[in-house]
Coordinates of C-alpha atoms and ligand atoms in Angstrom, one line a residue:
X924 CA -73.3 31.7 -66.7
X925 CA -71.6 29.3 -64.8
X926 CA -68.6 29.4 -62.8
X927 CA -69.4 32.7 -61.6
X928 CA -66.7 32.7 -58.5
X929 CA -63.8 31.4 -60.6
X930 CA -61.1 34.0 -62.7
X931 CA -63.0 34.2 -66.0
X932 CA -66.4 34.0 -64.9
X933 CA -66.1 36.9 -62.3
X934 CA -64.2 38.8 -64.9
X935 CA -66.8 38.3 -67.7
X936 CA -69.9 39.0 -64.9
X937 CA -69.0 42.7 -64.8
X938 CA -68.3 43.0 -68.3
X939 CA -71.2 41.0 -70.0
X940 CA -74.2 42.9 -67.4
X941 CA -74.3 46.1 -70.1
X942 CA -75.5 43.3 -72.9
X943 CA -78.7 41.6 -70.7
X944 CA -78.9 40.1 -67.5
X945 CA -76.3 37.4 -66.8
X946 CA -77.9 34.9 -64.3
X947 CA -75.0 33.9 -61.9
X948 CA -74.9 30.1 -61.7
X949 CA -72.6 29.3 -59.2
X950 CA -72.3 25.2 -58.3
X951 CA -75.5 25.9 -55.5
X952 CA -77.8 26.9 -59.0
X953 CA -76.1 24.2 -61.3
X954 CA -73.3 21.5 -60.3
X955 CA -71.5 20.3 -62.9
X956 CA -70.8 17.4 -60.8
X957 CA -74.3 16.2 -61.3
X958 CA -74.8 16.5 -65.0
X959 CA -78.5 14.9 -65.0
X960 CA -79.6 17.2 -63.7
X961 CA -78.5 19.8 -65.9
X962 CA -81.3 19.9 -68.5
X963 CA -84.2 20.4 -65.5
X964 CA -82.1 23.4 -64.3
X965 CA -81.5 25.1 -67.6
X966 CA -84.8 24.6 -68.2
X967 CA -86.1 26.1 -65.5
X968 CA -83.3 29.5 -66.0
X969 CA -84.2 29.6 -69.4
X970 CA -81.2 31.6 -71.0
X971 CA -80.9 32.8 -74.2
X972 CA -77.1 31.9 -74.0
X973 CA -75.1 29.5 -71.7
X974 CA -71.4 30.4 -70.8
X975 CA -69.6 27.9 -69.3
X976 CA -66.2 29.0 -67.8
X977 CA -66.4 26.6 -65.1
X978 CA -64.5 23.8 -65.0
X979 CA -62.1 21.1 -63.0
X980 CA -58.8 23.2 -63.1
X981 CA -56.6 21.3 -60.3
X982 CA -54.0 19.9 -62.9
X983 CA -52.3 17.8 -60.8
X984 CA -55.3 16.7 -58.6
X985 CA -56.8 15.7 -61.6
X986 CA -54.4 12.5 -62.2
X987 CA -55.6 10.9 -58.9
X988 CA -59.3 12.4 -59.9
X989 CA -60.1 11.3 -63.5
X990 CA -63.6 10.3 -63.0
X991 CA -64.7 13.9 -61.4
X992 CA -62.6 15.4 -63.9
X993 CA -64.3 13.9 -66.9
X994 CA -67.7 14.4 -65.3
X995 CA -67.2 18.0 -64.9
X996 CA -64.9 18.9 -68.0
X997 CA -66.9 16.6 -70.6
X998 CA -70.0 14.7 -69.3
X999 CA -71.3 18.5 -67.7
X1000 CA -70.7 20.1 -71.2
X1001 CA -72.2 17.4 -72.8
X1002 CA -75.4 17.8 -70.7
X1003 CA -75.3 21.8 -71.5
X1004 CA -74.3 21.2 -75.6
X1005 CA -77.2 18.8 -75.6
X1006 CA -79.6 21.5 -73.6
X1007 CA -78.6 24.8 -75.9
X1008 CA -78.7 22.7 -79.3
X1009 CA -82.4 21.2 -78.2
X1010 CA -83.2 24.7 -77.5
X1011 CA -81.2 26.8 -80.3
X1012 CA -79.2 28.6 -77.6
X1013 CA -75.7 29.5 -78.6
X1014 CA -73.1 28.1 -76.2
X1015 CA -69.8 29.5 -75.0
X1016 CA -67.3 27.3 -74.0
X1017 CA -64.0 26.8 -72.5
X1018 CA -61.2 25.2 -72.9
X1019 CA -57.3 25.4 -72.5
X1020 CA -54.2 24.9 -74.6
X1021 CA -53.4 21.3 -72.6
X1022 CA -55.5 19.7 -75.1
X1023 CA -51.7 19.6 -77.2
X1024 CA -48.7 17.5 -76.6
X1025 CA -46.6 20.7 -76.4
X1026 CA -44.3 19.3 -79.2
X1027 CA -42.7 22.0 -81.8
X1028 CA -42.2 25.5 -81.3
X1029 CA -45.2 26.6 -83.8
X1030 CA -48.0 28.4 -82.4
X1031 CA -50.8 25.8 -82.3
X1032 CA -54.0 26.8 -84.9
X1033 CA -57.7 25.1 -84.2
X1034 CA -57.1 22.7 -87.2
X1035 CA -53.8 21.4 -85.9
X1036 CA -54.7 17.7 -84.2
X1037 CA -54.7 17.5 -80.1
X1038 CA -52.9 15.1 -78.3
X1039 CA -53.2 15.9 -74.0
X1040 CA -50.3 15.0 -71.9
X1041 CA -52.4 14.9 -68.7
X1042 CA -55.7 13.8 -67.4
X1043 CA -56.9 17.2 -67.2
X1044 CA -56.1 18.2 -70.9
X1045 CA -57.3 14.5 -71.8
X1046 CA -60.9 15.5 -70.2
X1047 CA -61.1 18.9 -71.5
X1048 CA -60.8 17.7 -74.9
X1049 CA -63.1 15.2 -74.4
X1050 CA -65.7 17.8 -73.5
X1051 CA -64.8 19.7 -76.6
X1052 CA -65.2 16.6 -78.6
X1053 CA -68.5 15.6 -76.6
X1054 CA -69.6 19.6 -77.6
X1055 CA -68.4 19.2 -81.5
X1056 CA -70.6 15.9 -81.4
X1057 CA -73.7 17.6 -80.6
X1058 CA -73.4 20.3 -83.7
X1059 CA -75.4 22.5 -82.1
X1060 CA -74.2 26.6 -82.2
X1061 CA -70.7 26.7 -79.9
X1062 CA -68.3 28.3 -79.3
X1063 CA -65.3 26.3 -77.7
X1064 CA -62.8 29.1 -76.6
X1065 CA -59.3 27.7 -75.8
X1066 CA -57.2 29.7 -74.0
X1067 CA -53.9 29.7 -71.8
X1068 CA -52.1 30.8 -68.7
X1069 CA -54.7 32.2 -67.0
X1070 CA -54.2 34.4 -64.4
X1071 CA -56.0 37.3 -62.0
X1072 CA -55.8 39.7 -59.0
X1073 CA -57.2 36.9 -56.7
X1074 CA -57.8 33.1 -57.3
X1075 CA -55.5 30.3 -57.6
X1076 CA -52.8 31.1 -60.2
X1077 CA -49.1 31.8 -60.7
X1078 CA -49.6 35.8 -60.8
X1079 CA -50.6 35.0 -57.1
X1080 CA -48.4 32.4 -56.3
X1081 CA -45.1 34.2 -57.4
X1082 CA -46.3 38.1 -55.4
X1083 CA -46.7 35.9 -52.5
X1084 CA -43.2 34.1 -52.8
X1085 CA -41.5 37.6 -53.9
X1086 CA -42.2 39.0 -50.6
X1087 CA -41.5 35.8 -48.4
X1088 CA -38.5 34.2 -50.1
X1089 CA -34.8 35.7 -51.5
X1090 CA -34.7 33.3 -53.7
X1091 CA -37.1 31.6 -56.8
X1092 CA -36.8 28.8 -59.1
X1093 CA -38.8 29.2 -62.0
X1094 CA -39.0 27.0 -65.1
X1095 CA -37.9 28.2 -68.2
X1096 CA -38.8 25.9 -70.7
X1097 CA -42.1 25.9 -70.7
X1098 CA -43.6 28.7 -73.6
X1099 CA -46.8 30.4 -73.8
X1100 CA -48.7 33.3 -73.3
X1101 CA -49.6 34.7 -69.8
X1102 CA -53.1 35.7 -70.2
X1103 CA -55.3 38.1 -67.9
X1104 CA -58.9 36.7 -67.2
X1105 CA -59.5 40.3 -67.7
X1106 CA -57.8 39.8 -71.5
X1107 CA -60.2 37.3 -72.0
X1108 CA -63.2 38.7 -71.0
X1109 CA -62.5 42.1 -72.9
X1110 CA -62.2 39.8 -75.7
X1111 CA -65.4 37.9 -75.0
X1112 CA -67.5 41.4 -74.1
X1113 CA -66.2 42.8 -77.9
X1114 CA -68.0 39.9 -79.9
X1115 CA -71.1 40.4 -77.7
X1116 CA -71.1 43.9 -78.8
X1117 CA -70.3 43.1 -82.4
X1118 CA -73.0 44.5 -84.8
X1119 CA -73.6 41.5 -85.6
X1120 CA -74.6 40.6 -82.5
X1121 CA -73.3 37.4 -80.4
X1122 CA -75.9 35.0 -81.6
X1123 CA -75.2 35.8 -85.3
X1124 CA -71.2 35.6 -84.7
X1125 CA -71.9 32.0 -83.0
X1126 CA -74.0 31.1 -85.6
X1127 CA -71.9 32.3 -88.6
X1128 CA -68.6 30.9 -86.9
X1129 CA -69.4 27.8 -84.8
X1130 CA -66.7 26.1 -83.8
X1131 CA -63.0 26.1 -81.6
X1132 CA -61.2 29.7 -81.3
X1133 CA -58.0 30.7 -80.0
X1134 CA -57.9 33.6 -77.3
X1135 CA -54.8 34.5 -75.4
X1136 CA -52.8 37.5 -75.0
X1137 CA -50.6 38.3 -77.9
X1138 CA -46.5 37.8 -77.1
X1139 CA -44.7 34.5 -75.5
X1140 CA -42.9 34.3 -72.8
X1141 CA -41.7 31.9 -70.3
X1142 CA -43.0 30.8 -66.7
X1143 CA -39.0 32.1 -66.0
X1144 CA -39.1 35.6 -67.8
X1145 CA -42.9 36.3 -66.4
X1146 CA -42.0 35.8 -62.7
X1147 CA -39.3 38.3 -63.6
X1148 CA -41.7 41.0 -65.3
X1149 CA -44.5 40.5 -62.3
X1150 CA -41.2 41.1 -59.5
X1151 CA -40.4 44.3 -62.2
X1152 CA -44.0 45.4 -62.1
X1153 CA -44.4 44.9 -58.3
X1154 CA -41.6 47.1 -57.9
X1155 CA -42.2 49.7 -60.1
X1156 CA -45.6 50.1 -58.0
X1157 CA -43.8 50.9 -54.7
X1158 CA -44.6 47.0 -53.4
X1159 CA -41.9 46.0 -50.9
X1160 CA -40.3 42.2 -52.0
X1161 CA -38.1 40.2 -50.2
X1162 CA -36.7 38.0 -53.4
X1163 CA -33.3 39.0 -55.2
X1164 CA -33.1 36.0 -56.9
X1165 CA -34.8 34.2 -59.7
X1166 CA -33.0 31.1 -60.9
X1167 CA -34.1 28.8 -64.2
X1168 CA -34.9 25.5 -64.2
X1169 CA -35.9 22.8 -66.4
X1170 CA -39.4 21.6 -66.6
X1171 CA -38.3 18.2 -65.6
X1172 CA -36.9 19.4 -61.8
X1173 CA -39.8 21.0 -61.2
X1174 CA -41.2 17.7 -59.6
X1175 CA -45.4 18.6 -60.4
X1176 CA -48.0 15.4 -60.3
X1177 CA -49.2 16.2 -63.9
X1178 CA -47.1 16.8 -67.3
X1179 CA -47.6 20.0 -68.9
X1180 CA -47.0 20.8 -72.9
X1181 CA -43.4 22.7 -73.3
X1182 CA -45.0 24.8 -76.2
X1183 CA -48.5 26.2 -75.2
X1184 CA -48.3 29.0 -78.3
X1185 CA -52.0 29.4 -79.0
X1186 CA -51.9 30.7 -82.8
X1187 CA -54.4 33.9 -82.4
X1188 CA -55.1 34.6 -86.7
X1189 CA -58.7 33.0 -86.8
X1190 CA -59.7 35.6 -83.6
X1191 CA -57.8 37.8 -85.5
X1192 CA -59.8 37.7 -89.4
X1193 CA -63.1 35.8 -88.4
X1194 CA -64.0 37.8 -84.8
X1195 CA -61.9 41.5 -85.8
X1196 CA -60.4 41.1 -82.2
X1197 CA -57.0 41.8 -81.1
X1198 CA -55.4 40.9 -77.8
X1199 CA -53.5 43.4 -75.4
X1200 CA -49.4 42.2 -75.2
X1201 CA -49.4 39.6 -72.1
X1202 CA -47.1 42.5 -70.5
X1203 CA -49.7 45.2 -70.6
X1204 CA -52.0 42.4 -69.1
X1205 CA -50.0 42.1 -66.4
X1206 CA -49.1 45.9 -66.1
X1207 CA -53.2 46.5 -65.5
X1208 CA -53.1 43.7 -63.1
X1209 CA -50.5 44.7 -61.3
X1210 CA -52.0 48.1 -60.9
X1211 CA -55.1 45.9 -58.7
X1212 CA -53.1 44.6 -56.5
X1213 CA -53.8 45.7 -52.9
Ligands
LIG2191 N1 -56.6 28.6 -65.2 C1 -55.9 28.5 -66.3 O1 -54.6 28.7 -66.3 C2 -56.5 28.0 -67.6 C3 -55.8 27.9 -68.7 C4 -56.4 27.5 -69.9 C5 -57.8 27.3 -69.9 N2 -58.5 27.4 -68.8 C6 -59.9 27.2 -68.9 O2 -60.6 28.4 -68.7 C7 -61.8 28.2 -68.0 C8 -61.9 29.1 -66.8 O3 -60.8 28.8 -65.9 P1 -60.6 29.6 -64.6 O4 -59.1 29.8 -64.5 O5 -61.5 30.8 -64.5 O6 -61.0 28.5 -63.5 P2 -61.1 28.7 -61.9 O7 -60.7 30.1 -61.5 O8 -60.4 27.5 -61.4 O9 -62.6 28.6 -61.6 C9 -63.3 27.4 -61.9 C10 -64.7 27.6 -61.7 O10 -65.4 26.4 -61.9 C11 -66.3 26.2 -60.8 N3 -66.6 24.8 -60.6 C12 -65.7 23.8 -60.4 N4 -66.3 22.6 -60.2 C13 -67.6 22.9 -60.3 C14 -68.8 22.1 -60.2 N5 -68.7 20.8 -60.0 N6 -70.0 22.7 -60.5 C15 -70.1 24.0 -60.7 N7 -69.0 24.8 -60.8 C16 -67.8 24.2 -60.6 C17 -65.6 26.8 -59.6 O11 -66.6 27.0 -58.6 P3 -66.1 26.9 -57.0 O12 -65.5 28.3 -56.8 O13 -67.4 26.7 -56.3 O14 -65.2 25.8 -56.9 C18 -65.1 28.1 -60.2 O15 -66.1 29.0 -60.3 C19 -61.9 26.7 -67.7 O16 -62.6 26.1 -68.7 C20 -60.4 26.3 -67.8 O17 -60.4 24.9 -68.1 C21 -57.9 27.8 -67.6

């Protein structure tokens, strides 16, 4: 499994150990950055399943970093699509809810068309596309809003600003679905222990899925329900005031899709899995912060 140190891949380490070994390939073991190299290492781990949660995430560094973006989010892929079809090893991939234009107010379903607004959600589809193109047994998961007790991420960002600042602007505009990294690798874990076995759920339902926590919410309304939670736990906070703003003053590098609904019914009737409520992600969350 790659991307080992990042907020999926040290969730799903702890939870996917009780189904094998899980052989921690962190960017010393395989760098995505050098994708030729990619087939030799594989070769030489020889896994019965490659998990790929790594990835180029910095959103806006990615608009003044297209090529290491692409070679990471779609030539890297590639390189690992082309490695587990040779070799008949289902591959889990993943990928994010920036591959739409955020147009509408519908949750987006796998069939609906993508259309990125940003580099970074232009080279994540283009790995999904470079994965489809191979045909061999995937599993692209899309997901959203990811966030965790440590890492980079706005559950982090907004507990340190609560205790440093009075005041926070939040956008309000922007609609999705806050989802734990724990959330998704609960998820993840249940169709590895599926009678049917992981293999045999890739196999039978190859393809794009939707995984996020059920419920949507704003960036606005979830700064205000992580403040809530940090207070209800006793944590002392500085900030007495949230204000909402529009997507358009919050001056980022990179445009992000206004509707980031990830429509959850094909997780729902082809895996059996239901997702936790984003606020009782971020209740169990909360309850690991120092
Ligand atoms: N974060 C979100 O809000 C979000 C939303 C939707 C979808 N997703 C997708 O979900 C997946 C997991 O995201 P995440 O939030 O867990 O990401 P993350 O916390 O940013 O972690 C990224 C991981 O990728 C690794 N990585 C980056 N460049 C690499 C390279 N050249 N070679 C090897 N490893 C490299 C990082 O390793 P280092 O620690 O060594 O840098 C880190 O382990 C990604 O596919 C992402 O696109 C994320």
């Amino acid at each position: 499994m790659t991307g080992v140190t990042g907020q999926v891949g040290s969730a799903l380490i702890s939870r996917l150990s009780r189904f094998g070994t899980v052989i921690p390939a962190d960017r010393t073991v395989i760098d995505l950055s050098a994708p030729r190299e990619i087939a030799a290492q594989l070769d030489a781990l020889a896994p019965d399943i490659v998990i790929n949660p790594a990835a180029y995430t910095a959103v806006d560094k990615a608009e003044d970093d297209r090529d290491l973006a692409f070679l990471v989010n779609e030539t890297a892929p590639l390189a690992i699509a082309r490695w587990t079809a040779d070799n008949d090893v289902p591959f889990v991939h993943f990928s994010t809810d920036y591959v739409f234009d955020g147009t509408g107010t519908t949750p987006w379903k796998e069939s609906d068309s993508p259309s990125p607004i940003s580099v970074y959600g232009l080279s994540k589809l283009a790995g999904e596309v470079a994965i489809q193109s191979v045909g061999g047994p995937h599993l692209i998961v899309r997901t959203s809003w990811v966030y965790a007790p440590s890492g980079t991420n706005f559950f982090r960002t907004i507990t340190r600003l609560a205790r440093e600042r009075e005041e926070l602007r939040i956008v309000a505009d922007q609609f999705g679905a806050p989802t734990s990294a724990a959330t998704i690798a609960d998820a993840i874990a249940a169709m590895f222990g599926s009678p049917r076995g992981i293999s045999d759920v890739i196999a039978r339902d190859s393809g794009l899925i939707h995984l996020a926590a059920s419920g949507t919410t704003t960036w606005y309304e979830f700064a205000g329900a992580i403040i809530n939670c940090l207070q209800a736990k006793g944590h002392p906070l500085k900030v007495t005031r949230i204000i909402p703003i529009a997507a358009d003053d919050y001056r980022a590098k990179a445009r992000r899709p206004l509707n980031s609904r990830l429509d959850l019914t094909r997780l729902s009737l082809a895996f059996g899995i239901s997702t936790p409520h984003w606020l009782a992600g971020l209740e169990a969350t909360v309850s690991r912060v120092p």
